[in-house]
Structures are given as C-alpha cells and as structure tokens.
C-alpha cells in the first residue's frame, strides 16, 4: 500500500526515471536548438526562426504533460515505467524528423507525436486505479489530451501554413483546458517541492546548452582579443543567469497561493526558450558569424523570454514586489536593446552581460523579508 500511494508524499523528489526522461527530452531540444546555430551568408534563414518555436513547443508540451502526471499520480508502477520508457524511445525516434526539413516528413512526425500523446492520456486514465479521490480529474485530463491529439493529428491533411496553425492550436487547447479542468474538479494540490525541483533540474540541463555552445565555439575561433573577450563574457553571462535564477529558487517551493502549478510551468516555457536562444547568442558573438540585425533580433528575443519566464511567477504571487520587478526588468531590457546597437556583436554581448549584472545586483535584496515571508508556507 505504501508504494501505491507514494505520490501522496508532500516532500517527494524527482525519481531516477524522471531524471532519465529529462535527459532524453533535452537531447531532442538540442536538435531543435541547433537550427539557430547555423547561418547562411551570415544570416539566419527566416524558416529556421519559425521552425524553432514550433518544434520546441511540441517537445516541451510532451515533457509538461508527463511532468504534471508524475507530480500528482506517479506510483512508480511497472505500467508507468514501461509507458515512460516507450515515450522516451518514441521521442528519440521522432527527433530524426526534426529540423529544417520537418515538413518533408511531417506525417511521420505528427504520427509519433500522436502516439506519445495517447500513451500519456492512457497514463492519466489508468491512474484512477490508484487514486480514488481524483478519478474525475484524471479522466478529464486524459480526454483533453485525446481531443487535443485529434486536433493536432488533422494538421497533416492541410497545406502550409494551416498545418502549423492547427498544430499550435491543438496544444493551446490542451493548455487552456487543463487550467479549466483544475478549477472544476477535485484536483489534488500540486507537490510544489517536486514540481520546482523538476523544473530546476530541467533548467540546469538546458543552461548546459550554453556551455556546450561556448565549448563548441572555442574550437572554431580565431584566437584574437575580441574572440577571447567574447568567450569570457559569455561564461560570465552564463554564471550570472545561474546565480540570479537559483538564488531565489527556494521561494517558489514555498508560495502559499500556488496550488496547481500552471503559472510556474507555463512561464518556464519562455524561460526554457530563452536559455537555448541565449546559448546561440553567445556562440554567434564568439564566432562573429552573424550580421548585426540578425544578432539583435536573436539577443533581444532571448533576453525578453528569459526575463518573462523568470519574473512571471514572482510577479503573480508576490504583490509587494510587482513594481520593482517591472522597473528592474524594463531597465534590463532597455540595456539589452541599446547594447545591440554597438558597432560589433562582441561589444553587444558585453553590454547585454552588463544588463544581466545589473539585474543580478538589483535582486540581491530579494530575500526572505517580512513582505515576502507572509506569502510563503
């Protein structure tokens, strides 16, 4: 009986299977991320820019559905293990169809995506065998995924750009429906420590993409002063991102008002995209292989995604800090935008890093003060 209801432990941590699942997920994300690493005559092809968020969203949503299931209903049963391993294998296979030529293999891609979704729906529906008080919610989640899969599955019948639109609409439908279902059913409270840990582990792995980009770029650079400065600056930026992200990480585990976790996990979609975009920003700055305008767009979008994903959870659940959060973020965005107009992209990276340094220093006061403590468990 203890094993059957292991998920009820409010202090549970990520399992070895979940960590293994994250590694497979990140390997797929790595394939998608590399689309932004390739340049054509010092430009990033517009098709690459569009394909990146489309594929990223699809893979991220699979991870999210599995994580939300594991957070509330994981019993570490053989059925759950086998289903998770099957999803991992299908994700690895599906990765073969990702990239700039996705639409040449779109039917295969959407077929693998649909099978993965159905397996996850089965996990939710089957979870009622072990969780009596949330049968209605588990069934609704499974039904939502099935309906969303039908919507996305029909996309392969349509021409461009309608297939992309339908694919996104199917995922957005599931995202919204999950929120609505959580308001109308007997939903078990999210295990905050577990969910925050899963997201934190995923974030540190995604941040590792920046280290990989930095290491890869160092193999191909001309060892002049600007390249070395860009490499050093890139590592400083990575360190600052790690510092500011995890320095206040413990606060998310204790937010009283966070019951279902959707704000946390949905906002981290932007944060995750910000991480992988900034990994490419650092690489292009070191290699100096991108024209200024392309670099500007990549840097501004990456930093805005990072700030949006980082600050949303605190903005919603810590009202006294909303004004300084907005002011601090706007100043950092202004510094980022201004830096991209410097004459060289290596200088732009330095300016962006200075903005991140300001952001880090400005958040040192974000500690367990009385104003914050009253919003925590």
CSV table of C-alpha atoms in Angstrom, one decimal:
chain,number,residue,atom,x,y,z
A,1,UNK,CA,0.0,0.0,0.0
A,2,UNK,CA,2.9,2.4,0.7
A,3,UNK,CA,4.2,2.0,-2.8
A,4,UNK,CA,0.7,2.5,-4.3
A,5,UNK,CA,0.3,5.9,-2.6
A,6,UNK,CA,3.9,7.1,-2.8
A,7,UNK,CA,2.8,10.1,-4.7
A,8,UNK,CA,1.0,11.5,-1.7
A,9,UNK,CA,4.3,12.3,0.0
A,10,UNK,CA,4.4,16.1,0.1
A,11,UNK,CA,8.2,16.0,0.3
A,12,UNK,CA,8.9,13.7,-2.7
A,13,UNK,CA,11.8,14.3,-5.1
A,14,UNK,CA,12.4,13.5,-8.7
A,15,UNK,CA,12.9,9.8,-9.4
A,16,UNK,CA,15.7,8.3,-11.4
A,17,UNK,CA,13.3,7.6,-14.2
A,18,UNK,CA,12.3,11.3,-14.3
A,19,UNK,CA,15.9,12.3,-14.5
A,20,UNK,CA,16.4,9.8,-17.3
A,21,UNK,CA,13.3,11.2,-19.1
A,22,UNK,CA,14.7,14.8,-18.8
A,23,UNK,CA,18.0,13.7,-20.5
A,24,UNK,CA,16.1,12.3,-23.4
A,25,UNK,CA,13.9,15.4,-23.7
A,26,UNK,CA,17.0,17.7,-23.7
A,27,UNK,CA,18.6,15.6,-26.4
A,28,UNK,CA,15.6,16.3,-28.6
A,29,UNK,CA,15.7,20.0,-27.6
A,30,UNK,CA,19.4,20.1,-28.6
A,31,UNK,CA,18.5,19.0,-32.2
A,32,UNK,CA,15.9,21.8,-32.4
A,33,UNK,CA,18.2,24.4,-30.8
A,34,UNK,CA,21.0,23.8,-33.4
A,35,UNK,CA,18.7,25.2,-36.1
A,36,UNK,CA,19.6,28.7,-34.7
A,37,UNK,CA,23.3,27.9,-34.7
A,38,UNK,CA,23.6,27.5,-38.5
A,39,UNK,CA,24.0,30.7,-40.6
A,40,UNK,CA,23.7,31.2,-44.4
A,41,UNK,CA,25.8,34.0,-45.6
A,42,UNK,CA,25.8,35.5,-42.1
A,43,UNK,CA,22.1,35.3,-41.8
A,44,UNK,CA,19.6,33.0,-40.0
A,45,UNK,CA,17.0,31.8,-42.5
A,46,UNK,CA,13.5,33.1,-41.6
A,47,UNK,CA,12.2,29.5,-41.9
A,48,UNK,CA,14.7,28.4,-39.2
A,49,UNK,CA,13.4,31.1,-36.9
A,50,UNK,CA,9.8,30.0,-37.4
A,51,UNK,CA,10.5,26.2,-37.2
A,52,UNK,CA,12.3,26.6,-33.9
A,53,UNK,CA,9.4,27.7,-31.6
A,54,UNK,CA,7.0,25.3,-33.4
A,55,UNK,CA,9.2,22.3,-32.7
A,56,UNK,CA,10.2,23.5,-29.3
A,57,UNK,CA,6.6,23.9,-28.2
A,58,UNK,CA,5.7,20.3,-29.3
A,59,UNK,CA,8.5,18.7,-27.4
A,60,UNK,CA,8.1,20.9,-24.4
A,61,UNK,CA,4.4,20.1,-24.2
A,62,UNK,CA,5.2,16.4,-24.1
A,63,UNK,CA,7.6,17.0,-21.2
A,64,UNK,CA,5.0,19.1,-19.4
A,65,UNK,CA,2.2,16.6,-19.7
A,66,UNK,CA,4.4,13.8,-18.4
A,67,UNK,CA,5.7,16.0,-15.5
A,68,UNK,CA,2.2,17.1,-14.5
A,69,UNK,CA,1.1,13.5,-14.4
A,70,UNK,CA,4.1,12.3,-12.4
A,71,UNK,CA,3.7,15.2,-9.9
A,72,UNK,CA,0.2,14.1,-8.9
A,73,UNK,CA,-0.3,10.5,-9.9
A,74,UNK,CA,3.1,8.7,-10.1
A,75,UNK,CA,3.1,5.4,-8.2
A,76,UNK,CA,6.3,4.1,-9.7
A,77,UNK,CA,4.3,1.1,-11.1
A,78,UNK,CA,5.6,-1.1,-13.8
A,79,UNK,CA,2.9,0.3,-16.1
A,80,UNK,CA,4.2,3.9,-15.5
A,81,UNK,CA,7.8,2.8,-16.0
A,82,UNK,CA,7.1,0.9,-19.3
A,83,UNK,CA,4.9,3.8,-20.6
A,84,UNK,CA,7.6,6.4,-19.8
A,85,UNK,CA,10.3,4.3,-21.4
A,86,UNK,CA,8.1,3.9,-24.5
A,87,UNK,CA,7.6,7.6,-24.7
A,88,UNK,CA,11.4,8.1,-24.4
A,89,UNK,CA,12.0,5.7,-27.3
A,90,UNK,CA,9.3,7.4,-29.4
A,91,UNK,CA,10.8,10.8,-28.7
A,92,UNK,CA,14.2,9.7,-29.7
A,93,UNK,CA,12.8,8.3,-33.0
A,94,UNK,CA,10.7,11.4,-33.5
A,95,UNK,CA,13.8,13.5,-33.2
A,96,UNK,CA,15.0,12.1,-36.5
A,97,UNK,CA,12.3,14.0,-38.3
A,98,UNK,CA,13.0,17.4,-36.6
A,99,UNK,CA,15.0,20.1,-38.2
A,100,UNK,CA,14.6,22.5,-41.2
A,101,UNK,CA,13.2,19.6,-43.3
A,102,UNK,CA,10.4,18.8,-40.8
A,103,UNK,CA,7.6,19.3,-43.3
A,104,UNK,CA,9.1,16.8,-45.7
A,105,UNK,CA,8.5,14.2,-43.0
A,106,UNK,CA,5.6,15.9,-41.3
A,107,UNK,CA,3.2,12.9,-41.5
A,108,UNK,CA,5.7,10.7,-39.6
A,109,UNK,CA,6.5,13.5,-37.1
A,110,UNK,CA,2.8,14.0,-36.3
A,111,UNK,CA,2.2,10.3,-36.2
A,112,UNK,CA,4.9,9.8,-33.5
A,113,UNK,CA,3.7,12.9,-31.6
A,114,UNK,CA,0.1,11.5,-31.6
A,115,UNK,CA,1.2,8.1,-30.3
A,116,UNK,CA,3.1,9.7,-27.5
A,117,UNK,CA,0.1,11.8,-26.6
A,118,UNK,CA,-2.2,8.8,-26.5
A,119,UNK,CA,0.3,7.0,-24.2
A,120,UNK,CA,0.3,9.9,-21.8
A,121,UNK,CA,-3.6,10.1,-22.0
A,122,UNK,CA,-3.5,6.4,-21.0
A,123,UNK,CA,-1.4,7.2,-18.0
A,124,UNK,CA,-3.9,9.7,-16.8
A,125,UNK,CA,-6.9,7.5,-17.3
A,126,UNK,CA,-5.2,4.4,-15.8
A,127,UNK,CA,-4.2,6.4,-12.8
A,128,UNK,CA,-7.7,6.2,-11.4
A,129,UNK,CA,-6.9,2.6,-10.4
A,130,UNK,CA,-4.6,4.0,-7.8
A,131,UNK,CA,-6.2,7.4,-6.9
A,132,UNK,CA,-9.9,7.2,-5.8
A,133,UNK,CA,-10.4,10.9,-4.8
A,134,UNK,CA,-9.4,12.3,-8.2
A,135,UNK,CA,-11.0,10.0,-10.8
A,136,UNK,CA,-12.9,12.7,-12.4
A,137,UNK,CA,-9.9,15.0,-12.8
A,138,UNK,CA,-7.7,12.2,-14.2
A,139,UNK,CA,-10.4,11.2,-16.7
A,140,UNK,CA,-10.8,14.8,-17.8
A,141,UNK,CA,-7.0,15.2,-18.3
A,142,UNK,CA,-6.9,12.0,-20.4
A,143,UNK,CA,-9.9,13.2,-22.5
A,144,UNK,CA,-8.4,16.7,-23.0
A,145,UNK,CA,-5.2,15.1,-24.3
A,146,UNK,CA,-7.1,12.8,-26.7
A,147,UNK,CA,-9.2,15.8,-28.1
A,148,UNK,CA,-6.0,17.9,-28.5
A,149,UNK,CA,-4.3,15.0,-30.3
A,150,UNK,CA,-7.2,14.7,-32.7
A,151,UNK,CA,-6.9,18.4,-33.4
A,152,UNK,CA,-3.1,18.3,-34.0
A,153,UNK,CA,-3.4,15.0,-35.9
A,154,UNK,CA,-5.6,16.6,-38.6
A,155,UNK,CA,-2.9,19.1,-39.3
A,156,UNK,CA,-1.0,16.8,-41.7
A,157,UNK,CA,-4.0,16.9,-44.0
A,158,UNK,CA,-3.6,20.6,-44.5
A,159,UNK,CA,-1.2,22.7,-46.6
A,160,UNK,CA,1.2,25.3,-45.2
A,161,UNK,CA,0.7,27.5,-43.2
A,162,UNK,CA,-2.5,25.9,-41.9
A,163,UNK,CA,-0.8,22.7,-40.6
A,164,UNK,CA,1.4,24.8,-38.4
A,165,UNK,CA,-1.5,26.8,-37.1
A,166,UNK,CA,-3.6,23.7,-36.3
A,167,UNK,CA,-0.6,22.1,-34.6
A,168,UNK,CA,-0.2,25.1,-32.3
A,169,UNK,CA,-4.0,25.4,-31.7
A,170,UNK,CA,-4.2,21.8,-30.6
A,171,UNK,CA,-1.5,22.3,-28.0
A,172,UNK,CA,-3.0,25.7,-26.9
A,173,UNK,CA,-6.4,24.0,-26.5
A,174,UNK,CA,-4.9,21.4,-24.1
A,175,UNK,CA,-3.0,24.1,-22.1
A,176,UNK,CA,-6.2,26.1,-21.6
A,177,UNK,CA,-8.4,23.1,-21.0
A,178,UNK,CA,-6.0,21.8,-18.3
A,179,UNK,CA,-6.4,25.1,-16.4
A,180,UNK,CA,-10.2,25.0,-16.7
A,181,UNK,CA,-10.4,21.3,-15.6
A,182,UNK,CA,-8.4,22.1,-12.5
A,183,UNK,CA,-11.0,24.7,-11.4
A,184,UNK,CA,-14.0,22.4,-11.7
A,185,UNK,CA,-12.8,19.1,-10.3
A,186,UNK,CA,-11.5,17.5,-7.2
A,187,UNK,CA,-7.9,18.3,-8.0
A,188,UNK,CA,-5.0,17.1,-5.7
A,189,UNK,CA,-2.8,20.0,-4.7
A,190,UNK,CA,0.4,20.2,-6.7
A,191,UNK,CA,3.5,18.9,-4.9
A,192,UNK,CA,5.4,22.2,-5.0
A,193,UNK,CA,8.8,20.8,-3.9
A,194,UNK,CA,8.7,18.1,-6.6
A,195,UNK,CA,7.5,20.4,-9.4
A,196,UNK,CA,10.0,23.1,-8.6
A,197,UNK,CA,12.8,20.5,-8.4
A,198,UNK,CA,11.8,19.0,-11.8
A,199,UNK,CA,11.8,22.5,-13.4
A,200,UNK,CA,15.1,23.4,-11.8
A,201,UNK,CA,16.7,20.2,-13.0
A,202,UNK,CA,15.5,20.8,-16.5
A,203,UNK,CA,16.6,24.4,-16.4
A,204,UNK,CA,20.2,23.5,-15.3
A,205,UNK,CA,20.4,20.9,-18.2
A,206,UNK,CA,19.1,23.5,-20.7
A,207,UNK,CA,21.6,26.0,-19.3
A,208,UNK,CA,24.2,23.4,-20.1
A,209,UNK,CA,23.4,24.1,-23.8
A,210,UNK,CA,25.1,27.4,-23.3
A,211,UNK,CA,28.2,25.6,-22.0
A,212,UNK,CA,28.1,23.3,-25.0
A,213,UNK,CA,27.8,26.3,-27.4
A,214,UNK,CA,30.6,28.0,-25.6
A,215,UNK,CA,32.9,25.0,-25.8
A,216,UNK,CA,31.9,24.3,-29.5
A,217,UNK,CA,32.6,27.9,-30.5
A,218,UNK,CA,36.1,27.8,-28.9
A,219,UNK,CA,37.1,25.0,-31.2
A,220,UNK,CA,36.5,27.2,-34.3
A,221,UNK,CA,37.5,30.7,-33.3
A,222,UNK,CA,40.4,32.8,-34.4
A,223,UNK,CA,42.2,33.5,-31.1
A,224,UNK,CA,42.2,37.3,-31.2
A,225,UNK,CA,41.4,39.7,-28.4
A,226,UNK,CA,37.8,40.2,-29.3
A,227,UNK,CA,37.0,36.5,-29.6
A,228,UNK,CA,38.6,35.8,-26.2
A,229,UNK,CA,36.8,38.7,-24.6
A,230,UNK,CA,33.5,37.4,-26.1
A,231,UNK,CA,34.2,33.9,-24.7
A,232,UNK,CA,35.0,35.2,-21.2
A,233,UNK,CA,31.9,37.5,-21.4
A,234,UNK,CA,29.8,34.6,-22.5
A,235,UNK,CA,30.8,32.5,-19.5
A,236,UNK,CA,30.2,35.4,-17.1
A,237,UNK,CA,26.7,35.7,-18.5
A,238,UNK,CA,26.0,32.0,-18.0
A,239,UNK,CA,27.3,32.3,-14.4
A,240,UNK,CA,25.0,35.3,-13.8
A,241,UNK,CA,22.0,33.6,-15.2
A,242,UNK,CA,22.6,30.6,-13.0
A,243,UNK,CA,23.1,32.9,-10.0
A,244,UNK,CA,20.0,35.0,-10.4
A,245,UNK,CA,17.8,32.1,-11.3
A,246,UNK,CA,18.7,29.8,-8.4
A,247,UNK,CA,19.4,32.4,-5.8
A,248,UNK,CA,15.7,32.9,-5.2
A,249,UNK,CA,14.7,29.4,-6.3
A,250,UNK,CA,13.7,28.3,-2.8
A,251,UNK,CA,10.9,30.9,-2.7
A,252,UNK,CA,9.0,29.1,-5.4
A,253,UNK,CA,8.8,26.0,-3.3
A,254,UNK,CA,7.0,27.8,-0.5
A,255,UNK,CA,4.5,30.0,-2.3
A,256,UNK,CA,1.2,29.7,-0.5
A,257,UNK,CA,-1.1,30.7,-3.4
A,258,UNK,CA,0.5,28.3,-5.9
A,259,UNK,CA,-2.0,25.4,-5.9
A,260,UNK,CA,-2.0,23.9,-9.4
A,261,UNK,CA,1.5,24.9,-10.7
A,262,UNK,CA,0.3,26.1,-14.1
A,263,UNK,CA,1.7,29.6,-13.8
A,264,UNK,CA,5.1,28.1,-12.8
A,265,UNK,CA,5.3,25.5,-15.5
A,266,UNK,CA,3.8,27.6,-18.4
A,267,UNK,CA,6.0,30.6,-17.7
A,268,UNK,CA,9.0,28.3,-17.8
A,269,UNK,CA,8.3,27.6,-21.5
A,270,UNK,CA,9.6,31.2,-22.2
A,271,UNK,CA,12.5,30.7,-19.8
A,272,UNK,CA,13.5,27.4,-21.4
A,273,UNK,CA,13.4,29.1,-24.9
A,274,UNK,CA,15.3,32.0,-23.5
A,275,UNK,CA,18.1,29.7,-22.3
A,276,UNK,CA,18.6,27.9,-25.6
A,277,UNK,CA,18.3,31.2,-27.6
A,278,UNK,CA,21.0,32.8,-25.4
A,279,UNK,CA,23.2,29.8,-25.9
A,280,UNK,CA,23.2,30.6,-29.6
A,281,UNK,CA,23.6,34.3,-28.9
A,282,UNK,CA,26.9,33.5,-27.1
A,283,UNK,CA,28.1,31.2,-29.8
A,284,UNK,CA,27.4,33.7,-32.6
A,285,UNK,CA,29.1,36.5,-30.6
A,286,UNK,CA,32.3,34.4,-30.2
A,287,UNK,CA,32.4,33.3,-33.8
A,288,UNK,CA,31.3,36.7,-35.2
A,289,UNK,CA,29.4,34.8,-37.9
A,290,UNK,CA,26.1,36.8,-37.8
A,291,UNK,CA,25.1,40.2,-39.2
A,292,UNK,CA,24.2,42.8,-36.6
A,293,UNK,CA,20.5,42.9,-37.4
A,294,UNK,CA,20.1,39.2,-37.1
A,295,UNK,CA,22.1,39.1,-33.9
A,296,UNK,CA,20.0,42.0,-32.5
A,297,UNK,CA,16.7,40.1,-33.0
A,298,UNK,CA,18.1,36.9,-31.5
A,299,UNK,CA,19.6,38.7,-28.5
A,300,UNK,CA,16.5,40.8,-27.7
A,301,UNK,CA,14.1,37.9,-28.1
A,302,UNK,CA,16.3,35.6,-26.0
A,303,UNK,CA,16.7,38.1,-23.2
A,304,UNK,CA,13.0,39.1,-23.2
A,305,UNK,CA,12.0,35.4,-23.0
A,306,UNK,CA,14.4,34.9,-20.1
A,307,UNK,CA,13.1,37.9,-18.1
A,308,UNK,CA,9.4,37.0,-18.9
A,309,UNK,CA,9.9,33.4,-17.8
A,310,UNK,CA,11.9,34.3,-14.7
A,311,UNK,CA,9.7,37.1,-13.4
A,312,UNK,CA,6.1,35.9,-14.1
A,313,UNK,CA,5.9,33.6,-11.1
A,314,UNK,CA,7.1,36.2,-8.6
A,315,UNK,CA,5.0,39.0,-10.2
A,316,UNK,CA,1.8,36.9,-9.7
A,317,UNK,CA,2.4,35.5,-6.3
A,318,UNK,CA,4.4,38.4,-4.6
A,319,UNK,CA,2.3,41.5,-5.0
A,320,UNK,CA,4.6,43.9,-2.9
A,321,UNK,CA,7.4,43.2,-5.4
A,322,UNK,CA,5.5,43.9,-8.6
A,323,UNK,CA,6.6,47.4,-9.1
A,324,UNK,CA,10.3,46.8,-8.6
A,325,UNK,CA,10.1,43.7,-10.7
A,326,UNK,CA,8.6,45.7,-13.6
A,327,UNK,CA,11.1,48.5,-13.2
A,328,UNK,CA,14.1,46.2,-12.9
A,329,UNK,CA,13.0,44.2,-15.9
A,330,UNK,CA,12.4,47.2,-18.2
A,331,UNK,CA,15.8,48.7,-17.3
A,332,UNK,CA,17.5,45.4,-18.2
A,333,UNK,CA,15.5,45.1,-21.5
A,334,UNK,CA,16.5,48.7,-22.3
A,335,UNK,CA,20.2,47.9,-21.7
A,336,UNK,CA,19.9,44.8,-23.9
A,337,UNK,CA,18.3,46.7,-26.8
A,338,UNK,CA,20.8,49.6,-26.5
A,339,UNK,CA,23.7,47.2,-26.4
A,340,UNK,CA,22.7,45.6,-29.7
A,341,UNK,CA,23.3,48.9,-31.5
A,342,UNK,CA,27.0,48.9,-30.5
A,343,UNK,CA,29.3,48.6,-33.6
A,344,UNK,CA,30.4,45.0,-33.0
A,345,UNK,CA,28.4,42.0,-31.8
A,346,UNK,CA,31.2,41.2,-29.3
A,347,UNK,CA,30.6,44.6,-27.8
A,348,UNK,CA,26.9,43.9,-27.8
A,349,UNK,CA,27.4,40.8,-25.8
A,350,UNK,CA,29.4,42.7,-23.2
A,351,UNK,CA,26.6,45.3,-22.9
A,352,UNK,CA,24.0,42.5,-22.5
A,353,UNK,CA,26.1,40.9,-19.8
A,354,UNK,CA,26.3,44.2,-18.0
A,355,UNK,CA,22.5,44.4,-18.1
A,356,UNK,CA,22.4,40.9,-16.6
A,357,UNK,CA,24.8,42.0,-13.9
A,358,UNK,CA,22.6,44.9,-13.0
A,359,UNK,CA,19.6,42.5,-12.9
A,360,UNK,CA,21.5,40.3,-10.5
A,361,UNK,CA,22.6,43.1,-8.2
A,362,UNK,CA,19.1,44.6,-8.2
A,363,UNK,CA,17.7,41.3,-7.0
A,364,UNK,CA,20.2,40.7,-4.1
A,365,UNK,CA,17.6,42.3,-1.8
A,366,UNK,CA,15.1,39.7,-2.9
A,367,UNK,CA,15.4,37.6,0.3
A,368,UNK,CA,13.0,36.3,3.0
A,369,UNK,CA,11.9,39.7,4.2
A,370,UNK,CA,8.7,40.2,6.2
A,371,UNK,CA,6.9,41.2,3.0
A,372,UNK,CA,7.9,38.0,1.2
A,373,UNK,CA,7.6,35.7,4.2
A,374,UNK,CA,3.8,36.3,4.6
A,375,UNK,CA,3.3,34.8,1.1
A,376,UNK,CA,5.2,31.6,1.9
A,377,UNK,CA,4.4,28.4,3.7
